[in-house]
Amino acid sequence: MTNKRAFISPELAHELVKNIRLLALSGKRNFRQYLYDPLVYAGWERDKAHLAASTGKLMDKIQEDSADPAYQHAIALHCKRLISQGLAEGLSALGDSCIFFLEKMQEEPNLAASNEATDFVLAVEKPLKDFAKITSDNNEKKFEESILNLSAEDVKAAFEPIRLDGTRKKVYLETELHTLYQQVLVATKSNNLVKCKKLLSRYIITYNESENYNKSEVETLLIALDKRENGFRQNLWDSLAIEIYYSVTRGIMEGNAKKAILGIRKYAYIFEGDPNAKFYYEIDGLERKLYGIIQAKDLMKDLKRGN
């Protein structure tokens, strides 16, 4: 049994969001077993006579109240009602409601420390992590089967570095990269560290292989942000690992081996073989299978030549 936490960290909330999204891809049976049933068992279902408005209207109301300090004390209770309404409305509404609650926990530390938040995570954390473990074990075999079916050309295409065809695309990328980096700086100056982490995460994942990626500036920012909030750097790396691992897992579940390979490459590039990185062993297992098949197909020389 998972122990009740005193506070739900943004990284845990983020990881649970990703697990719910993967759960939605796996079918209704799993969704019921690993999310709906645990919440009903934990007593989150309410009498239909006492249910409020639709989940959509409740989310709008919570979002509106979040901007008003006078209503802050009621947000956690409204989020609990939202989950109860989601249980009554259907699986899609339940998934959206749970994700909404978990994302609000990442934005608002007071909500992340509320009894409603910690009770919710106590109910869903273990079943969602059980589902994630089963999915990880099954995905190794699925990944191996899918890359065995890829042609040599498809494997090589997945390993090709990003190439920009023509000046227009290069200018567009440079403009987009610069704009995103400026957004990071604005969030940093306004001390909006939640937004800053999201923007930095997107910047690093999207552009880390680009020649215009400003690695030294990112490092300077991380040093400064770590001084403002102890553990910011580690939390960011955990968030990056969760995001990439979700992309790899989703690629495998959808039968998109090329997407999975791109994610594995990106993870290797960013984390540089650090065994302490989150999901290192899961990604390492997939990477070993990938390179085993590359060697079996005698593609290594072609890959090195292509890069």
PDB file of C-alpha atoms in Angstrom:
ATOM      1  CA  MET A   1       0.000   0.000   0.000  1.00  0.00           C
ATOM      2  CA  THR A   2       1.364   3.410  -0.947  1.00  0.00           C
ATOM      3  CA  ASN A   3       1.837   5.663   2.076  1.00  0.00           C
ATOM      4  CA  LYS A   4       0.002   8.960   2.091  1.00  0.00           C
ATOM      5  CA  ARG A   5       2.280  11.838   1.166  1.00  0.00           C
ATOM      6  CA  ALA A   6       2.309  15.202   2.900  1.00  0.00           C
ATOM      7  CA  PHE A   7       2.836  17.018  -0.419  1.00  0.00           C
ATOM      8  CA  ILE A   8       2.502  16.067  -4.085  1.00  0.00           C
ATOM      9  CA  SER A   9       5.629  17.124  -5.953  1.00  0.00           C
ATOM     10  CA  PRO A  10       5.232  18.599  -9.458  1.00  0.00           C
ATOM     11  CA  GLU A  11       7.295  15.715 -10.863  1.00  0.00           C
ATOM     12  CA  LEU A  12       5.025  13.058  -9.370  1.00  0.00           C
ATOM     13  CA  ALA A  13       1.918  14.895 -10.597  1.00  0.00           C
ATOM     14  CA  HIS A  14       3.500  15.196 -14.061  1.00  0.00           C
ATOM     15  CA  GLU A  15       4.345  11.493 -14.154  1.00  0.00           C
ATOM     16  CA  LEU A  16       0.805  10.516 -13.119  1.00  0.00           C
ATOM     17  CA  VAL A  17      -0.632  12.734 -15.870  1.00  0.00           C
ATOM     18  CA  LYS A  18       1.488  10.895 -18.431  1.00  0.00           C
ATOM     19  CA  ASN A  19       0.416   7.508 -17.036  1.00  0.00           C
ATOM     20  CA  ILE A  20      -3.255   8.501 -17.351  1.00  0.00           C
ATOM     21  CA  ARG A  21      -2.687   9.548 -20.973  1.00  0.00           C
ATOM     22  CA  LEU A  22      -1.039   6.183 -21.704  1.00  0.00           C
ATOM     23  CA  LEU A  23      -3.865   4.427 -19.865  1.00  0.00           C
ATOM     24  CA  ALA A  24      -6.368   6.112 -22.182  1.00  0.00           C
ATOM     25  CA  LEU A  25      -4.535   4.590 -25.169  1.00  0.00           C
ATOM     26  CA  SER A  26      -4.716   1.088 -23.723  1.00  0.00           C
ATOM     27  CA  GLY A  27      -8.511   0.715 -23.750  1.00  0.00           C
ATOM     28  CA  LYS A  28     -11.577   0.976 -21.507  1.00  0.00           C
ATOM     29  CA  ARG A  29     -10.887  -2.221 -19.575  1.00  0.00           C
ATOM     30  CA  ASN A  30      -7.521  -0.974 -18.312  1.00  0.00           C
ATOM     31  CA  PHE A  31      -8.920   2.497 -17.691  1.00  0.00           C
ATOM     32  CA  ARG A  32     -11.549   1.044 -15.409  1.00  0.00           C
ATOM     33  CA  GLN A  33      -9.139  -1.289 -13.632  1.00  0.00           C
ATOM     34  CA  TYR A  34      -6.333   1.182 -12.977  1.00  0.00           C
ATOM     35  CA  LEU A  35      -8.173   4.491 -12.513  1.00  0.00           C
ATOM     36  CA  TYR A  36     -11.965   4.272 -12.215  1.00  0.00           C
ATOM     37  CA  ASP A  37     -12.127   1.306  -9.819  1.00  0.00           C
ATOM     38  CA  PRO A  38      -9.405   2.570  -7.412  1.00  0.00           C
ATOM     39  CA  LEU A  39     -11.204   5.920  -7.058  1.00  0.00           C
ATOM     40  CA  VAL A  40     -14.564   4.251  -6.437  1.00  0.00           C
ATOM     41  CA  TYR A  41     -12.943   1.915  -3.905  1.00  0.00           C
ATOM     42  CA  ALA A  42     -11.380   4.937  -2.158  1.00  0.00           C
ATOM     43  CA  GLY A  43     -14.819   6.535  -1.786  1.00  0.00           C
ATOM     44  CA  TRP A  44     -14.628   9.303  -4.403  1.00  0.00           C
ATOM     45  CA  GLU A  45     -17.978   8.388  -5.943  1.00  0.00           C
ATOM     46  CA  ARG A  46     -20.878  10.545  -4.730  1.00  0.00           C
ATOM     47  CA  ASP A  47     -24.638  10.187  -4.757  1.00  0.00           C
ATOM     48  CA  LYS A  48     -25.860  11.409  -8.149  1.00  0.00           C
ATOM     49  CA  ALA A  49     -28.461  13.572  -6.416  1.00  0.00           C
ATOM     50  CA  HIS A  50     -25.644  15.637  -4.930  1.00  0.00           C
ATOM     51  CA  LEU A  51     -23.551  16.015  -8.061  1.00  0.00           C
ATOM     52  CA  ALA A  52     -22.846  19.507  -9.340  1.00  0.00           C
ATOM     53  CA  ALA A  53     -22.589  20.852 -12.886  1.00  0.00           C
ATOM     54  CA  SER A  54     -20.788  19.073 -15.735  1.00  0.00           C
ATOM     55  CA  THR A  55     -17.022  18.514 -15.524  1.00  0.00           C
ATOM     56  CA  GLY A  56     -16.493  21.141 -18.213  1.00  0.00           C
ATOM     57  CA  LYS A  57     -18.356  23.812 -16.249  1.00  0.00           C
ATOM     58  CA  LEU A  58     -16.645  22.790 -13.010  1.00  0.00           C
ATOM     59  CA  MET A  59     -13.202  23.126 -14.610  1.00  0.00           C
ATOM     60  CA  ASP A  60     -14.091  26.594 -15.908  1.00  0.00           C
ATOM     61  CA  LYS A  61     -15.291  27.586 -12.418  1.00  0.00           C
ATOM     62  CA  ILE A  62     -12.144  26.265 -10.725  1.00  0.00           C
ATOM     63  CA  GLN A  63      -9.969  28.079 -13.245  1.00  0.00           C
ATOM     64  CA  GLU A  64     -11.858  31.306 -12.602  1.00  0.00           C
ATOM     65  CA  ASP A  65     -11.685  30.921  -8.801  1.00  0.00           C
ATOM     66  CA  SER A  66      -7.945  30.173  -8.952  1.00  0.00           C
ATOM     67  CA  ALA A  67      -7.321  33.769 -10.017  1.00  0.00           C
ATOM     68  CA  ASP A  68      -9.172  35.163  -6.990  1.00  0.00           C
ATOM     69  CA  PRO A  69      -7.408  34.878  -3.571  1.00  0.00           C
ATOM     70  CA  ALA A  70     -10.794  34.969  -1.817  1.00  0.00           C
ATOM     71  CA  TYR A  71     -11.686  31.567  -3.301  1.00  0.00           C
ATOM     72  CA  GLN A  72      -8.313  29.835  -2.900  1.00  0.00           C
ATOM     73  CA  HIS A  73      -9.418  27.921   0.194  1.00  0.00           C
ATOM     74  CA  ALA A  74     -12.209  26.199  -1.752  1.00  0.00           C
ATOM     75  CA  ILE A  75     -10.192  25.007  -4.782  1.00  0.00           C
ATOM     76  CA  ALA A  76      -9.239  21.624  -3.300  1.00  0.00           C
ATOM     77  CA  LEU A  77     -12.835  20.780  -2.399  1.00  0.00           C
ATOM     78  CA  HIS A  78     -14.050  21.813  -5.857  1.00  0.00           C
ATOM     79  CA  CYS A  79     -11.394  19.572  -7.426  1.00  0.00           C
ATOM     80  CA  LYS A  80     -12.685  16.654  -5.361  1.00  0.00           C
ATOM     81  CA  ARG A  81     -16.214  17.380  -6.581  1.00  0.00           C
ATOM     82  CA  LEU A  82     -14.822  17.505 -10.124  1.00  0.00           C
ATOM     83  CA  ILE A  83     -13.431  13.968  -9.806  1.00  0.00           C
ATOM     84  CA  SER A  84     -16.760  12.746  -8.376  1.00  0.00           C
ATOM     85  CA  GLN A  85     -18.584  14.291 -11.320  1.00  0.00           C
ATOM     86  CA  GLY A  86     -16.082  12.688 -13.732  1.00  0.00           C
ATOM     87  CA  LEU A  87     -16.801   9.253 -12.214  1.00  0.00           C
ATOM     88  CA  ALA A  88     -20.505   9.779 -12.910  1.00  0.00           C
ATOM     89  CA  GLU A  89     -20.133  11.252 -16.418  1.00  0.00           C
ATOM     90  CA  GLY A  90     -17.898   8.649 -18.010  1.00  0.00           C
ATOM     91  CA  LEU A  91     -14.326   7.520 -18.558  1.00  0.00           C
ATOM     92  CA  SER A  92     -13.326  10.387 -20.852  1.00  0.00           C
ATOM     93  CA  ALA A  93     -14.639  12.985 -18.398  1.00  0.00           C
ATOM     94  CA  LEU A  94     -12.891  11.171 -15.546  1.00  0.00           C
ATOM     95  CA  GLY A  95      -9.558  11.183 -17.378  1.00  0.00           C
ATOM     96  CA  ASP A  96      -9.845  14.886 -18.197  1.00  0.00           C
ATOM     97  CA  SER A  97     -10.820  15.682 -14.593  1.00  0.00           C
ATOM     98  CA  CYS A  98      -7.910  13.743 -13.092  1.00  0.00           C
ATOM     99  CA  ILE A  99      -5.431  15.384 -15.460  1.00  0.00           C
ATOM    100  CA  PHE A 100      -6.875  18.818 -14.667  1.00  0.00           C
ATOM    101  CA  PHE A 101      -6.503  18.191 -10.903  1.00  0.00           C
ATOM    102  CA  LEU A 102      -2.922  16.941 -11.270  1.00  0.00           C
ATOM    103  CA  GLU A 103      -1.944  19.890 -13.464  1.00  0.00           C
ATOM    104  CA  LYS A 104      -3.427  22.326 -10.935  1.00  0.00           C
ATOM    105  CA  MET A 105      -1.297  20.633  -8.241  1.00  0.00           C
ATOM    106  CA  GLN A 106       1.797  21.448 -10.320  1.00  0.00           C
ATOM    107  CA  GLU A 107       0.796  25.109 -10.510  1.00  0.00           C
ATOM    108  CA  GLU A 108      -0.351  25.684  -6.921  1.00  0.00           C
ATOM    109  CA  PRO A 109       1.762  24.426  -3.984  1.00  0.00           C
ATOM    110  CA  ASN A 110      -1.090  24.996  -1.500  1.00  0.00           C
ATOM    111  CA  LEU A 111      -3.340  22.701  -3.508  1.00  0.00           C
ATOM    112  CA  ALA A 112      -0.553  20.090  -3.748  1.00  0.00           C
ATOM    113  CA  ALA A 113      -0.423  19.986   0.071  1.00  0.00           C
ATOM    114  CA  SER A 114      -4.196  19.749   0.571  1.00  0.00           C
ATOM    115  CA  ASN A 115      -5.895  16.650   2.008  1.00  0.00           C
ATOM    116  CA  GLU A 116      -7.887  16.293  -1.209  1.00  0.00           C
ATOM    117  CA  ALA A 117      -4.711  16.190  -3.337  1.00  0.00           C
ATOM    118  CA  THR A 118      -2.847  13.768  -1.075  1.00  0.00           C
ATOM    119  CA  ASP A 119      -5.934  11.528  -0.728  1.00  0.00           C
ATOM    120  CA  PHE A 120      -6.390  11.496  -4.503  1.00  0.00           C
ATOM    121  CA  VAL A 121      -2.777  10.493  -5.138  1.00  0.00           C
ATOM    122  CA  LEU A 122      -2.969   7.873  -2.388  1.00  0.00           C
ATOM    123  CA  ALA A 123      -5.878   6.296  -4.297  1.00  0.00           C
ATOM    124  CA  VAL A 124      -4.353   6.328  -7.795  1.00  0.00           C
ATOM    125  CA  GLU A 125      -0.542   6.288  -7.488  1.00  0.00           C
ATOM    126  CA  LYS A 126      -0.026   2.561  -6.944  1.00  0.00           C
ATOM    127  CA  PRO A 127      -2.484   1.309  -9.600  1.00  0.00           C
ATOM    128  CA  LEU A 128      -1.132   3.783 -12.164  1.00  0.00           C
ATOM    129  CA  LYS A 129       2.454   2.756 -11.428  1.00  0.00           C
ATOM    130  CA  ASP A 130       1.442  -0.911 -11.624  1.00  0.00           C
ATOM    131  CA  PHE A 131      -0.016  -0.199 -15.065  1.00  0.00           C
ATOM    132  CA  ALA A 132       3.160   1.671 -16.077  1.00  0.00           C
ATOM    133  CA  LYS A 133       5.333  -1.302 -15.008  1.00  0.00           C
ATOM    134  CA  ILE A 134       3.225  -3.807 -16.968  1.00  0.00           C
ATOM    135  CA  THR A 135       3.307  -1.494 -19.996  1.00  0.00           C
ATOM    136  CA  SER A 136       7.092  -1.125 -19.753  1.00  0.00           C
ATOM    137  CA  ASP A 137       7.600  -4.896 -19.613  1.00  0.00           C
ATOM    138  CA  ASN A 138       5.278  -5.485 -22.586  1.00  0.00           C
ATOM    139  CA  ASN A 139       6.773  -2.643 -24.612  1.00  0.00           C
ATOM    140  CA  GLU A 140      10.250  -4.170 -24.806  1.00  0.00           C
ATOM    141  CA  LYS A 141       8.845  -7.082 -26.797  1.00  0.00           C
ATOM    142  CA  LYS A 142       6.577  -4.811 -28.876  1.00  0.00           C
ATOM    143  CA  PHE A 143       9.497  -2.496 -29.655  1.00  0.00           C
ATOM    144  CA  GLU A 144      11.711  -5.386 -30.725  1.00  0.00           C
ATOM    145  CA  GLU A 145       8.989  -6.722 -33.038  1.00  0.00           C
ATOM    146  CA  SER A 146       8.299  -3.309 -34.563  1.00  0.00           C
ATOM    147  CA  ILE A 147      11.941  -2.469 -35.354  1.00  0.00           C
ATOM    148  CA  LEU A 148      12.474  -5.937 -36.815  1.00  0.00           C
ATOM    149  CA  ASN A 149       9.738  -5.031 -39.298  1.00  0.00           C
ATOM    150  CA  LEU A 150      11.348  -1.706 -40.243  1.00  0.00           C
ATOM    151  CA  SER A 151      13.291  -1.536 -43.478  1.00  0.00           C
ATOM    152  CA  ALA A 152      16.968  -0.584 -43.407  1.00  0.00           C
ATOM    153  CA  GLU A 153      15.986   2.763 -44.963  1.00  0.00           C
ATOM    154  CA  ASP A 154      13.452   3.475 -42.208  1.00  0.00           C
ATOM    155  CA  VAL A 155      16.017   2.757 -39.482  1.00  0.00           C
ATOM    156  CA  LYS A 156      18.548   5.058 -41.152  1.00  0.00           C
ATOM    157  CA  ALA A 157      15.915   7.781 -41.561  1.00  0.00           C
ATOM    158  CA  ALA A 158      15.173   7.670 -37.812  1.00  0.00           C
ATOM    159  CA  PHE A 159      18.862   8.274 -37.085  1.00  0.00           C
ATOM    160  CA  GLU A 160      19.357  11.149 -39.507  1.00  0.00           C
ATOM    161  CA  PRO A 161      20.131  14.477 -37.823  1.00  0.00           C
ATOM    162  CA  ILE A 162      17.642  17.292 -38.364  1.00  0.00           C
ATOM    163  CA  ARG A 163      18.365  18.905 -41.702  1.00  0.00           C
ATOM    164  CA  LEU A 164      16.829  22.161 -42.790  1.00  0.00           C
ATOM    165  CA  ASP A 165      15.950  22.284 -46.465  1.00  0.00           C
ATOM    166  CA  GLY A 166      16.345  25.852 -47.627  1.00  0.00           C
ATOM    167  CA  THR A 167      16.817  29.232 -45.999  1.00  0.00           C
ATOM    168  CA  ARG A 168      13.130  29.756 -45.141  1.00  0.00           C
ATOM    169  CA  LYS A 169      12.981  26.764 -42.771  1.00  0.00           C
ATOM    170  CA  LYS A 170      16.258  27.755 -41.148  1.00  0.00           C
ATOM    171  CA  VAL A 171      15.066  31.309 -40.542  1.00  0.00           C
ATOM    172  CA  TYR A 172      11.759  29.997 -39.161  1.00  0.00           C
ATOM    173  CA  LEU A 173      13.539  27.669 -36.738  1.00  0.00           C
ATOM    174  CA  GLU A 174      15.942  30.373 -35.575  1.00  0.00           C
ATOM    175  CA  THR A 175      13.031  32.801 -35.030  1.00  0.00           C
ATOM    176  CA  GLU A 176      10.952  30.224 -33.143  1.00  0.00           C
ATOM    177  CA  LEU A 177      13.926  29.180 -31.012  1.00  0.00           C
ATOM    178  CA  HIS A 178      14.746  32.811 -30.172  1.00  0.00           C
ATOM    179  CA  THR A 179      11.091  33.570 -29.316  1.00  0.00           C
ATOM    180  CA  LEU A 180      10.846  30.561 -27.001  1.00  0.00           C
ATOM    181  CA  TYR A 181      14.104  31.475 -25.280  1.00  0.00           C
ATOM    182  CA  GLN A 182      12.870  35.021 -24.721  1.00  0.00           C
ATOM    183  CA  GLN A 183       9.706  33.588 -23.135  1.00  0.00           C
ATOM    184  CA  VAL A 184      11.937  31.598 -20.777  1.00  0.00           C
ATOM    185  CA  LEU A 185      13.784  34.793 -19.792  1.00  0.00           C
ATOM    186  CA  VAL A 186      10.502  36.679 -19.178  1.00  0.00           C
ATOM    187  CA  ALA A 187       9.213  33.841 -16.955  1.00  0.00           C
ATOM    188  CA  THR A 188      12.528  33.851 -15.082  1.00  0.00           C
ATOM    189  CA  LYS A 189      12.431  37.606 -14.447  1.00  0.00           C
ATOM    190  CA  SER A 190       8.822  37.451 -13.242  1.00  0.00           C
ATOM    191  CA  ASN A 191       9.792  34.577 -10.925  1.00  0.00           C
ATOM    192  CA  ASN A 192       7.138  32.326 -12.481  1.00  0.00           C
ATOM    193  CA  LEU A 193       9.200  29.188 -11.941  1.00  0.00           C
ATOM    194  CA  VAL A 194       6.407  26.768 -12.876  1.00  0.00           C
ATOM    195  CA  LYS A 195       6.029  28.388 -16.292  1.00  0.00           C
ATOM    196  CA  CYS A 196       9.795  28.742 -16.575  1.00  0.00           C
ATOM    197  CA  LYS A 197      10.284  24.994 -16.056  1.00  0.00           C
ATOM    198  CA  LYS A 198       7.682  24.147 -18.710  1.00  0.00           C
ATOM    199  CA  LEU A 199       9.226  26.532 -21.228  1.00  0.00           C
ATOM    200  CA  LEU A 200      12.782  25.401 -20.504  1.00  0.00           C
ATOM    201  CA  SER A 201      11.710  21.778 -20.833  1.00  0.00           C
ATOM    202  CA  ARG A 202      10.167  22.478 -24.230  1.00  0.00           C
ATOM    203  CA  TYR A 203      13.221  24.478 -25.324  1.00  0.00           C
ATOM    204  CA  ILE A 204      15.681  21.722 -24.361  1.00  0.00           C
ATOM    205  CA  ILE A 205      13.661  18.820 -25.815  1.00  0.00           C
ATOM    206  CA  THR A 206      12.819  20.565 -29.080  1.00  0.00           C
ATOM    207  CA  TYR A 207      16.101  22.291 -29.883  1.00  0.00           C
ATOM    208  CA  ASN A 208      18.927  20.533 -28.033  1.00  0.00           C
ATOM    209  CA  GLU A 209      20.353  19.158 -31.308  1.00  0.00           C
ATOM    210  CA  SER A 210      20.059  22.439 -33.176  1.00  0.00           C
ATOM    211  CA  GLU A 211      23.245  24.361 -33.944  1.00  0.00           C
ATOM    212  CA  ASN A 212      21.532  27.467 -32.539  1.00  0.00           C
ATOM    213  CA  TYR A 213      20.764  25.843 -29.187  1.00  0.00           C
ATOM    214  CA  ASN A 214      22.307  28.034 -26.488  1.00  0.00           C
ATOM    215  CA  LYS A 215      23.722  25.408 -24.108  1.00  0.00           C
ATOM    216  CA  SER A 216      25.928  27.787 -22.123  1.00  0.00           C
ATOM    217  CA  GLU A 217      23.041  30.208 -21.539  1.00  0.00           C
ATOM    218  CA  VAL A 218      20.805  27.359 -20.401  1.00  0.00           C
ATOM    219  CA  GLU A 219      23.480  26.316 -17.907  1.00  0.00           C
ATOM    220  CA  THR A 220      23.768  29.906 -16.606  1.00  0.00           C
ATOM    221  CA  LEU A 221      19.985  30.051 -16.195  1.00  0.00           C
ATOM    222  CA  LEU A 222      19.901  26.721 -14.357  1.00  0.00           C
ATOM    223  CA  ILE A 223      22.557  27.854 -11.885  1.00  0.00           C
ATOM    224  CA  ALA A 224      20.572  31.036 -11.156  1.00  0.00           C
ATOM    225  CA  LEU A 225      17.238  29.201 -10.890  1.00  0.00           C
ATOM    226  CA  ASP A 226      18.686  26.554  -8.609  1.00  0.00           C
ATOM    227  CA  LYS A 227      19.667  29.345  -6.206  1.00  0.00           C
ATOM    228  CA  ARG A 228      16.111  30.691  -6.218  1.00  0.00           C
ATOM    229  CA  GLU A 229      14.500  27.301  -5.712  1.00  0.00           C
ATOM    230  CA  ASN A 230      16.581  24.496  -4.271  1.00  0.00           C
ATOM    231  CA  GLY A 231      16.314  21.429  -6.493  1.00  0.00           C
ATOM    232  CA  PHE A 232      15.053  23.293  -9.593  1.00  0.00           C
ATOM    233  CA  ARG A 233      17.676  21.695 -11.850  1.00  0.00           C
ATOM    234  CA  GLN A 234      16.938  18.151 -10.667  1.00  0.00           C
ATOM    235  CA  ASN A 235      13.205  18.722 -10.957  1.00  0.00           C
ATOM    236  CA  LEU A 236      13.686  19.972 -14.513  1.00  0.00           C
ATOM    237  CA  TRP A 237      15.754  16.897 -15.497  1.00  0.00           C
ATOM    238  CA  ASP A 238      13.114  14.616 -13.968  1.00  0.00           C
ATOM    239  CA  SER A 239      10.449  16.462 -15.955  1.00  0.00           C
ATOM    240  CA  LEU A 240      12.475  16.097 -19.170  1.00  0.00           C
ATOM    241  CA  ALA A 241      12.923  12.363 -18.570  1.00  0.00           C
ATOM    242  CA  ILE A 242       9.188  11.889 -17.919  1.00  0.00           C
ATOM    243  CA  GLU A 243       8.295  13.793 -21.101  1.00  0.00           C
ATOM    244  CA  ILE A 244      10.694  11.845 -23.329  1.00  0.00           C
ATOM    245  CA  TYR A 245       9.879   8.465 -21.804  1.00  0.00           C
ATOM    246  CA  TYR A 246       6.171   9.156 -22.352  1.00  0.00           C
ATOM    247  CA  SER A 247       6.902   9.978 -26.014  1.00  0.00           C
ATOM    248  CA  VAL A 248       8.901   6.749 -26.459  1.00  0.00           C
ATOM    249  CA  THR A 249       6.236   4.637 -24.733  1.00  0.00           C
ATOM    250  CA  ARG A 250       3.440   6.234 -26.727  1.00  0.00           C
ATOM    251  CA  GLY A 251       5.356   5.596 -29.950  1.00  0.00           C
ATOM    252  CA  ILE A 252       5.669   1.897 -29.080  1.00  0.00           C
ATOM    253  CA  MET A 253       2.008   1.575 -28.038  1.00  0.00           C
ATOM    254  CA  GLU A 254       0.923   3.202 -31.313  1.00  0.00           C
ATOM    255  CA  GLY A 255       3.225   0.953 -33.349  1.00  0.00           C
ATOM    256  CA  ASN A 256       5.312   3.968 -34.403  1.00  0.00           C
ATOM    257  CA  ALA A 257       8.849   2.600 -34.076  1.00  0.00           C
ATOM    258  CA  LYS A 258      10.444   5.645 -35.726  1.00  0.00           C
ATOM    259  CA  LYS A 259       8.907   7.960 -33.108  1.00  0.00           C
ATOM    260  CA  ALA A 260      10.200   5.666 -30.355  1.00  0.00           C
ATOM    261  CA  ILE A 261      13.707   5.611 -31.864  1.00  0.00           C
ATOM    262  CA  LEU A 262      13.770   9.417 -32.085  1.00  0.00           C
ATOM    263  CA  GLY A 263      12.817   9.628 -28.411  1.00  0.00           C
ATOM    264  CA  ILE A 264      15.509   7.131 -27.402  1.00  0.00           C
ATOM    265  CA  ARG A 265      18.092   9.153 -29.330  1.00  0.00           C
ATOM    266  CA  LYS A 266      16.936  12.397 -27.723  1.00  0.00           C
ATOM    267  CA  TYR A 267      17.080  10.859 -24.243  1.00  0.00           C
ATOM    268  CA  ALA A 268      20.625   9.583 -24.890  1.00  0.00           C
ATOM    269  CA  TYR A 269      21.711  12.984 -26.198  1.00  0.00           C
ATOM    270  CA  ILE A 270      20.321  14.948 -23.252  1.00  0.00           C
ATOM    271  CA  PHE A 271      21.220  12.594 -20.387  1.00  0.00           C
ATOM    272  CA  GLU A 272      24.528  11.316 -21.808  1.00  0.00           C
ATOM    273  CA  GLY A 273      24.357   7.878 -20.203  1.00  0.00           C
ATOM    274  CA  ASP A 274      23.702   9.111 -16.651  1.00  0.00           C
ATOM    275  CA  PRO A 275      22.476   6.031 -14.697  1.00  0.00           C
ATOM    276  CA  ASN A 276      20.905   8.325 -12.101  1.00  0.00           C
ATOM    277  CA  ALA A 277      18.532   9.851 -14.656  1.00  0.00           C
ATOM    278  CA  LYS A 278      14.859   8.944 -14.284  1.00  0.00           C
ATOM    279  CA  PHE A 279      13.834   6.010 -16.530  1.00  0.00           C
ATOM    280  CA  TYR A 280      17.484   5.357 -17.419  1.00  0.00           C
ATOM    281  CA  TYR A 281      17.192   1.569 -17.138  1.00  0.00           C
ATOM    282  CA  GLU A 282      13.927   1.417 -19.106  1.00  0.00           C
ATOM    283  CA  ILE A 283      15.391   3.484 -21.959  1.00  0.00           C
ATOM    284  CA  ASP A 284      18.718   1.630 -21.757  1.00  0.00           C
ATOM    285  CA  GLY A 285      16.910  -1.704 -22.210  1.00  0.00           C
ATOM    286  CA  LEU A 286      15.149  -0.421 -25.330  1.00  0.00           C
ATOM    287  CA  GLU A 287      18.374   1.095 -26.659  1.00  0.00           C
ATOM    288  CA  ARG A 288      20.215  -2.216 -26.259  1.00  0.00           C
ATOM    289  CA  LYS A 289      17.523  -4.006 -28.248  1.00  0.00           C
ATOM    290  CA  LEU A 290      17.692  -1.315 -30.920  1.00  0.00           C
ATOM    291  CA  TYR A 291      21.457  -1.517 -31.377  1.00  0.00           C
ATOM    292  CA  GLY A 292      21.352  -5.316 -31.250  1.00  0.00           C
ATOM    293  CA  ILE A 293      19.032  -5.303 -34.266  1.00  0.00           C
ATOM    294  CA  ILE A 294      21.110  -2.624 -36.018  1.00  0.00           C
ATOM    295  CA  GLN A 295      24.166  -4.855 -35.665  1.00  0.00           C
ATOM    296  CA  ALA A 296      22.192  -7.915 -36.786  1.00  0.00           C
ATOM    297  CA  LYS A 297      21.098  -6.005 -39.916  1.00  0.00           C
ATOM    298  CA  ASP A 298      24.674  -4.773 -40.397  1.00  0.00           C
ATOM    299  CA  LEU A 299      23.568  -1.124 -40.490  1.00  0.00           C
ATOM    300  CA  MET A 300      26.164   0.412 -38.183  1.00  0.00           C
ATOM    301  CA  LYS A 301      28.545   1.502 -40.939  1.00  0.00           C
ATOM    302  CA  ASP A 302      25.695   3.099 -42.902  1.00  0.00           C
ATOM    303  CA  LEU A 303      24.466   4.958 -39.811  1.00  0.00           C
ATOM    304  CA  LYS A 304      27.916   6.331 -39.052  1.00  0.00           C
ATOM    305  CA  ARG A 305      28.309   7.404 -42.669  1.00  0.00           C
ATOM    306  CA  GLY A 306      24.886   9.085 -42.673  1.00  0.00           C
ATOM    307  CA  ASN A 307      25.697  11.147 -39.561  1.00  0.00           C
TER     308      ASN A 307
END
